[in-house]
């Protein structure tokens, strides 16, 4: 059974980026000496699903960050929006979250990294997320792109573990209760 | 120097109550056998400042919860809105957060418990909060009254400690960085 997994950082007030996508507030509080577990997390992942916002942010960095296949969920973008050097690494999908996960399952994918606020929110609403590792950055930024959004019913999660880091980051792992 | 202190529970998505004030999602996940530190916290507090929303919620409970003096910040309420049996425990103030804290300091108050989303937000903006104990309840409720709101500039906080409970509650203490 294919499952979605979240690994994301948020400000203490629940934002993953400023309104314009800026994440300097996060980068400036990150300590590159600390191992926040991303490499361990990504080891067991088959590929990444993200929304347009996260994709465009990733494109703005000096080099492409992801080694795994990336699928960008977007009704607006087309294959023409993928830079030439990423054509073999990135594809666009217009499928619903349910249909995309079903399609990936037939391709043999088992664990998918779901990234970006809007995408995480829609996958949560469709009950496609199994667990979430949320790293809270010790700052209030007041406005921006939210990690979480509307839900149809309350979604209970089960606390698995919490790790604190000298930088002040607090990382909590939750399983979604189905 | 008088200081404001926060001790509050929030859903994982940052709400302190549903839109109508309901906190059943919190109460149902609380384990009364667990000591979340409220009694230790309140021991060193001289009194409580809250907004109208929190006051009206507190009035709706079977008995009055607070043993310390309560000041309700409200432009709407008058002394007539305080039930007779609470006249010696509750007073209404129309002062600004700054002026109220200055007035309380002259009365000898040192540590004030600041409660309720709107009130915490305005005290944070005025730099009147020294530290916050935030207990995260493992549930996404999707909408409601937010713990945090707009800020003028990013507010850095310093992680002091995190405690996890068998119930799944995660309690984190932050100091506001001035």
Coordinates of C-alpha atoms in Angstrom, one line a residue:
Chain A
X1 CA 0.0 0.0 0.0
X2 CA 1.5 3.3 -1.1
X3 CA 1.7 6.0 1.6
X4 CA 2.5 9.7 1.9
X5 CA 5.1 11.1 4.3
X6 CA 5.7 14.7 5.4
X7 CA 9.1 16.1 6.5
X8 CA 8.9 19.9 6.9
X9 CA 9.9 22.9 8.9
X10 CA 7.5 25.5 10.2
X11 CA 7.7 28.7 12.2
X12 CA 6.2 28.5 15.7
X13 CA 3.1 30.2 14.3
X14 CA 2.6 27.6 11.6
X15 CA 4.1 29.1 8.4
X16 CA 6.4 27.3 6.0
X17 CA 7.3 30.5 4.0
X18 CA 6.6 34.2 4.0
X19 CA 3.9 35.4 1.6
X20 CA 6.5 35.8 -1.2
X21 CA 8.0 32.4 -0.5
X22 CA 10.9 33.7 1.4
X23 CA 12.5 31.2 3.9
X24 CA 15.4 33.2 5.2
X25 CA 13.9 33.2 8.7
X26 CA 14.4 29.4 8.5
X27 CA 17.8 29.2 6.8
X28 CA 19.2 31.8 9.3
X29 CA 18.2 29.6 12.2
X30 CA 19.4 26.3 10.8
X31 CA 22.6 24.9 12.1
X32 CA 24.2 22.9 9.3
X33 CA 26.2 21.0 11.9
X34 CA 23.0 19.5 13.3
X35 CA 21.6 16.3 11.8
X36 CA 17.8 16.9 11.6
X37 CA 17.3 13.4 10.0
X38 CA 16.5 14.4 6.4
X39 CA 19.0 12.0 4.9
X40 CA 17.6 9.1 7.0
X41 CA 14.1 10.1 6.0
X42 CA 14.8 10.3 2.3
X43 CA 16.6 7.0 2.2
X44 CA 13.3 5.1 2.3
X45 CA 11.4 7.3 -0.1
X46 CA 10.7 6.5 -3.8
X47 CA 9.9 10.0 -5.0
X48 CA 8.5 13.4 -4.2
X49 CA 5.2 15.1 -4.8
X50 CA 5.1 18.8 -4.5
X51 CA 3.0 21.8 -5.6
X52 CA 3.9 24.6 -7.9
X53 CA 4.9 26.9 -5.1
X54 CA 7.5 24.5 -3.7
X55 CA 8.7 23.6 -7.2
X56 CA 9.2 27.3 -8.1
X57 CA 11.1 27.9 -4.8
X58 CA 13.3 24.8 -5.5
X59 CA 14.0 26.2 -9.0
X60 CA 15.2 29.5 -7.5
X61 CA 18.1 27.8 -5.7
X62 CA 21.5 27.7 -7.2
X63 CA 21.3 24.0 -7.9
X64 CA 18.6 21.4 -8.0
X65 CA 18.2 20.0 -4.5
X66 CA 16.5 16.7 -5.1
X67 CA 18.1 13.4 -6.1
X68 CA 14.8 11.5 -6.3
X69 CA 12.1 11.8 -9.0
X70 CA 9.9 14.8 -8.5
X71 CA 6.2 15.1 -9.5
X72 CA 4.8 18.6 -9.5
X73 CA 1.0 18.7 -9.0
X74 CA -0.2 21.7 -11.0
X75 CA -3.1 22.6 -13.2
X76 CA -1.2 25.5 -14.7
X77 CA 2.3 24.2 -15.5
X78 CA 3.1 22.1 -18.5
X79 CA 6.2 20.1 -19.5
X80 CA 7.5 23.2 -21.2
X81 CA 7.9 24.8 -17.7
X82 CA 10.5 22.2 -16.8
X83 CA 14.1 23.4 -17.5
X84 CA 15.9 21.2 -20.0
X85 CA 18.4 19.9 -17.4
X86 CA 15.6 18.7 -15.2
X87 CA 13.4 16.9 -17.9
X88 CA 14.5 13.5 -16.6
X89 CA 14.0 14.4 -13.0
X90 CA 10.8 16.3 -12.9
X91 CA 7.3 15.7 -14.4
X92 CA 4.1 17.6 -14.1
X93 CA 0.8 15.9 -13.1
X94 CA -2.7 17.1 -13.3
X95 CA -4.2 14.1 -11.5
X96 CA -6.0 14.2 -8.3
X97 CA -4.0 13.2 -5.2
X98 CA -5.9 9.9 -5.1
X99 CA -5.4 9.1 -8.8
X100 CA -1.7 10.1 -8.7
X101 CA -1.0 7.9 -5.7
X102 CA -2.8 5.0 -7.4
X103 CA -0.8 5.5 -10.6
X104 CA 2.5 5.7 -8.6
X105 CA 1.6 2.5 -6.8
X106 CA 1.3 0.6 -10.1
X107 CA 4.8 1.9 -10.9
X108 CA 6.0 0.2 -7.7
X109 CA 6.3 3.3 -5.5
X110 CA 5.7 2.6 -1.8
X111 CA 6.7 5.7 0.2
X112 CA 6.2 9.2 -1.2
X113 CA 7.5 12.4 0.2
X114 CA 4.7 15.0 0.1
X115 CA 6.0 18.5 0.2
X116 CA 4.6 22.0 0.3
X117 CA 1.7 23.5 2.3
X118 CA -1.2 23.2 -0.3
X119 CA -0.1 19.7 -1.3
X120 CA 0.2 18.4 2.2
X121 CA -3.2 19.9 3.0
X122 CA -4.9 18.2 0.1
X123 CA -3.2 14.9 0.8
X124 CA -4.2 15.1 4.5
X125 CA -7.9 15.8 3.5
X126 CA -7.8 12.7 1.2
X127 CA -6.2 10.6 4.0
X128 CA -3.1 9.9 2.0
X129 CA -0.6 10.9 4.6
X130 CA 0.8 8.2 7.0
X131 CA 3.1 10.3 9.1
X132 CA 4.6 13.7 9.5
X133 CA 7.9 14.9 10.9
X134 CA 7.4 18.6 11.8
X135 CA 10.4 20.7 12.8
X136 CA 9.4 23.9 14.6
X137 CA 11.7 26.9 14.1
X138 CA 11.8 29.2 17.2
X139 CA 10.4 32.4 15.5
X140 CA 7.0 34.0 15.0
X141 CA 6.8 35.5 11.4
X142 CA 3.2 36.6 11.6
X143 CA 2.0 35.9 8.0
X144 CA 2.8 33.7 5.0
X145 CA 2.1 30.3 3.5
X146 CA 0.5 28.0 6.1
X147 CA 1.6 24.4 6.7
X148 CA -2.0 23.3 7.6
X149 CA -5.4 24.4 6.3
X150 CA -9.0 23.5 6.3
X151 CA -10.1 19.9 7.2
X152 CA -13.4 18.1 6.7
X153 CA -13.3 16.6 10.2
X154 CA -10.8 16.8 13.0
X155 CA -7.8 14.7 12.1
X156 CA -6.3 13.0 15.2
X157 CA -2.6 12.3 15.1
X158 CA -0.5 10.1 17.4
X159 CA 2.7 11.5 18.9
X160 CA 5.6 9.2 18.1
X161 CA 8.6 11.1 19.3
X162 CA 10.1 14.5 19.9
X163 CA 13.7 15.6 19.5
X164 CA 15.2 18.9 20.5
X165 CA 18.3 20.5 19.0
X166 CA 20.8 23.0 20.5
X167 CA 19.8 25.4 17.7
X168 CA 16.3 25.6 19.3
X169 CA 14.6 23.5 16.6
X170 CA 12.0 21.1 18.0
X171 CA 11.2 18.1 15.8
X172 CA 8.1 16.1 16.4
X173 CA 6.9 13.0 14.6
X174 CA 3.2 12.2 14.4
X175 CA 1.3 9.3 12.8
X176 CA -2.0 10.2 11.3
X177 CA -4.8 8.2 13.0
X178 CA -7.1 6.6 10.4
Chain B
X1 CA 9.9 44.9 36.3
X2 CA 6.5 43.4 35.6
X3 CA 6.4 40.6 33.0
X4 CA 3.7 38.7 31.1
X5 CA 3.7 34.9 30.9
X6 CA 1.8 32.5 28.7
X7 CA 0.6 29.0 29.5
X8 CA -1.7 27.7 26.8
X9 CA -2.7 24.7 24.8
X10 CA -3.1 24.7 21.0
X11 CA -4.0 22.2 18.4
X12 CA -1.2 21.1 16.1
X13 CA -2.5 23.5 13.5
X14 CA -2.3 26.5 15.9
X15 CA -5.9 27.0 17.2
X16 CA -6.8 27.5 20.8
X17 CA -10.6 27.0 20.2
X18 CA -13.0 26.3 17.4
X19 CA -14.7 29.3 15.8
X20 CA -17.6 29.1 18.4
X21 CA -15.1 28.8 21.3
X22 CA -15.5 25.0 21.7
X23 CA -12.5 23.2 23.3
X24 CA -13.9 19.7 23.4
X25 CA -11.1 18.6 21.1
X26 CA -8.7 19.6 23.8
X27 CA -10.6 18.3 26.9
X28 CA -11.2 14.9 25.2
X29 CA -7.4 14.5 24.7
X30 CA -6.4 15.7 28.2
X31 CA -5.4 13.1 30.7
X32 CA -6.2 14.4 34.2
X33 CA -3.7 12.0 35.6
X34 CA -0.9 13.9 33.9
X35 CA 0.7 16.9 35.5
X36 CA 1.2 19.5 32.8
X37 CA 2.7 21.9 35.3
X38 CA -0.2 24.4 35.5
X39 CA -0.1 24.4 39.3
X40 CA 3.6 25.1 39.4
X41 CA 3.2 27.8 36.8
X42 CA 0.4 29.6 38.6
X43 CA 2.2 29.5 42.0
X44 CA 4.4 32.4 41.0
X45 CA 1.7 34.5 39.3
X46 CA 0.1 37.6 40.8
X47 CA -2.9 37.7 38.5
X48 CA -4.4 37.0 35.1
X49 CA -5.2 39.2 32.2
X50 CA -7.5 37.8 29.5
X51 CA -9.7 39.0 26.7
X52 CA -13.5 38.9 26.5
X53 CA -13.5 35.6 24.6
X54 CA -11.6 33.8 27.2
X55 CA -13.7 35.4 30.0
X56 CA -17.0 34.4 28.4
X57 CA -15.6 30.9 28.0
X58 CA -14.6 30.7 31.6
X59 CA -18.1 32.0 32.7
X60 CA -19.6 29.1 30.7
X61 CA -18.0 26.5 33.0
X62 CA -19.9 25.1 36.0
X63 CA -17.7 26.9 38.5
X64 CA -15.2 29.8 38.3
X65 CA -11.9 28.3 37.6
X66 CA -9.4 31.0 38.7
X67 CA -8.2 31.6 42.3
X68 CA -6.1 34.6 41.3
X69 CA -7.5 38.1 40.5
X70 CA -8.6 38.3 36.9
X71 CA -8.6 41.5 34.7
X72 CA -10.6 41.3 31.5
X73 CA -9.4 43.6 28.8
X74 CA -12.5 44.7 26.9
X75 CA -13.8 47.9 25.3
X76 CA -17.3 46.4 25.3
X77 CA -17.9 45.0 28.7
X78 CA -18.7 47.0 31.8
X79 CA -18.6 46.1 35.5
X80 CA -22.3 45.2 35.1
X81 CA -21.3 42.2 33.0
X82 CA -19.5 40.7 35.9
X83 CA -21.8 38.2 37.8
X84 CA -22.4 39.2 41.4
X85 CA -20.4 36.3 42.9
X86 CA -17.3 37.3 40.9
X87 CA -17.3 41.1 41.7
X88 CA -14.4 40.7 44.1
X89 CA -12.4 38.4 41.7
X90 CA -12.8 40.0 38.3
X91 CA -12.5 43.5 37.0
X92 CA -12.8 45.0 33.5
X93 CA -10.1 47.2 32.1
X94 CA -10.1 49.4 29.0
X95 CA -6.4 50.4 29.3
X96 CA -3.9 49.5 26.6
X97 CA -1.7 46.5 27.4
X98 CA 1.3 48.9 28.2
X99 CA -0.8 51.1 30.5
X100 CA -2.4 48.2 32.2
X101 CA 0.9 46.5 32.9
X102 CA 2.3 49.8 34.3
X103 CA -0.7 50.2 36.5
X104 CA -0.4 46.7 37.8
X105 CA 3.3 47.2 38.5
X106 CA 2.5 50.1 40.8
X107 CA 0.2 47.7 42.6
X108 CA 3.1 45.4 43.2
X109 CA 2.3 42.8 40.6
X110 CA 5.4 41.1 39.2
X111 CA 4.3 38.2 37.1
X112 CA 1.1 38.2 35.1
X113 CA -0.6 35.3 33.3
X114 CA -1.7 36.5 29.9
X115 CA -4.4 34.3 28.5
X116 CA -6.4 34.1 25.2
X117 CA -5.3 34.4 21.6
X118 CA -6.1 38.1 20.9
X119 CA -4.7 39.2 24.3
X120 CA -1.5 37.2 23.9
X121 CA -1.1 38.5 20.4
X122 CA -1.4 42.2 21.5
X123 CA 0.9 41.6 24.4
X124 CA 3.5 40.0 22.1
X125 CA 3.3 42.9 19.7
X126 CA 3.9 45.3 22.6
X127 CA 6.9 43.2 23.9
X128 CA 5.2 42.5 27.2
X129 CA 5.6 38.7 27.1
X130 CA 8.6 37.2 28.8
X131 CA 8.0 33.5 28.2
X132 CA 5.5 31.0 26.8
X133 CA 4.7 27.4 27.7
X134 CA 2.8 26.0 24.7
X135 CA 1.2 22.6 24.9
X136 CA 0.5 21.1 21.6
X137 CA -2.5 18.8 21.4
X138 CA -2.2 16.0 18.7
X139 CA -5.1 17.0 16.5
X140 CA -5.8 19.2 13.4
X141 CA -9.0 21.1 13.8
X142 CA -8.8 23.1 10.6
X143 CA -10.3 26.4 11.8
X144 CA -11.0 28.5 14.8
X145 CA -9.4 31.1 17.1
X146 CA -5.7 31.3 16.5
X147 CA -3.0 31.4 19.2
X148 CA -0.8 33.7 17.1
X149 CA -1.5 36.5 14.8
X150 CA 0.2 39.3 12.9
X151 CA 3.5 40.7 14.1
X152 CA 5.3 43.9 13.3
X153 CA 8.6 42.2 12.8
X154 CA 9.7 38.6 13.2
X155 CA 9.8 37.7 16.9
X156 CA 12.6 35.3 17.8
X157 CA 12.1 33.0 20.7
X158 CA 14.6 30.9 22.6
X159 CA 13.8 27.2 23.2
X160 CA 14.1 26.4 26.9
X161 CA 12.7 22.9 27.2
X162 CA 10.3 20.4 25.8
X163 CA 8.4 17.8 27.7
X164 CA 6.3 15.0 26.1
X165 CA 3.4 13.2 27.8
X166 CA 2.0 9.7 27.3
X167 CA -1.3 11.3 26.2
X168 CA 0.6 12.7 23.2
X169 CA 0.7 16.3 24.4
X170 CA 4.0 18.0 23.7
X171 CA 4.9 21.0 25.9
X172 CA 7.5 23.5 24.9
X173 CA 8.8 26.5 26.8
X174 CA 10.1 29.5 24.9
X175 CA 11.6 32.8 26.1
X176 CA 10.9 35.8 24.0
X177 CA 14.1 37.3 22.7
X178 CA 14.1 41.0 23.2

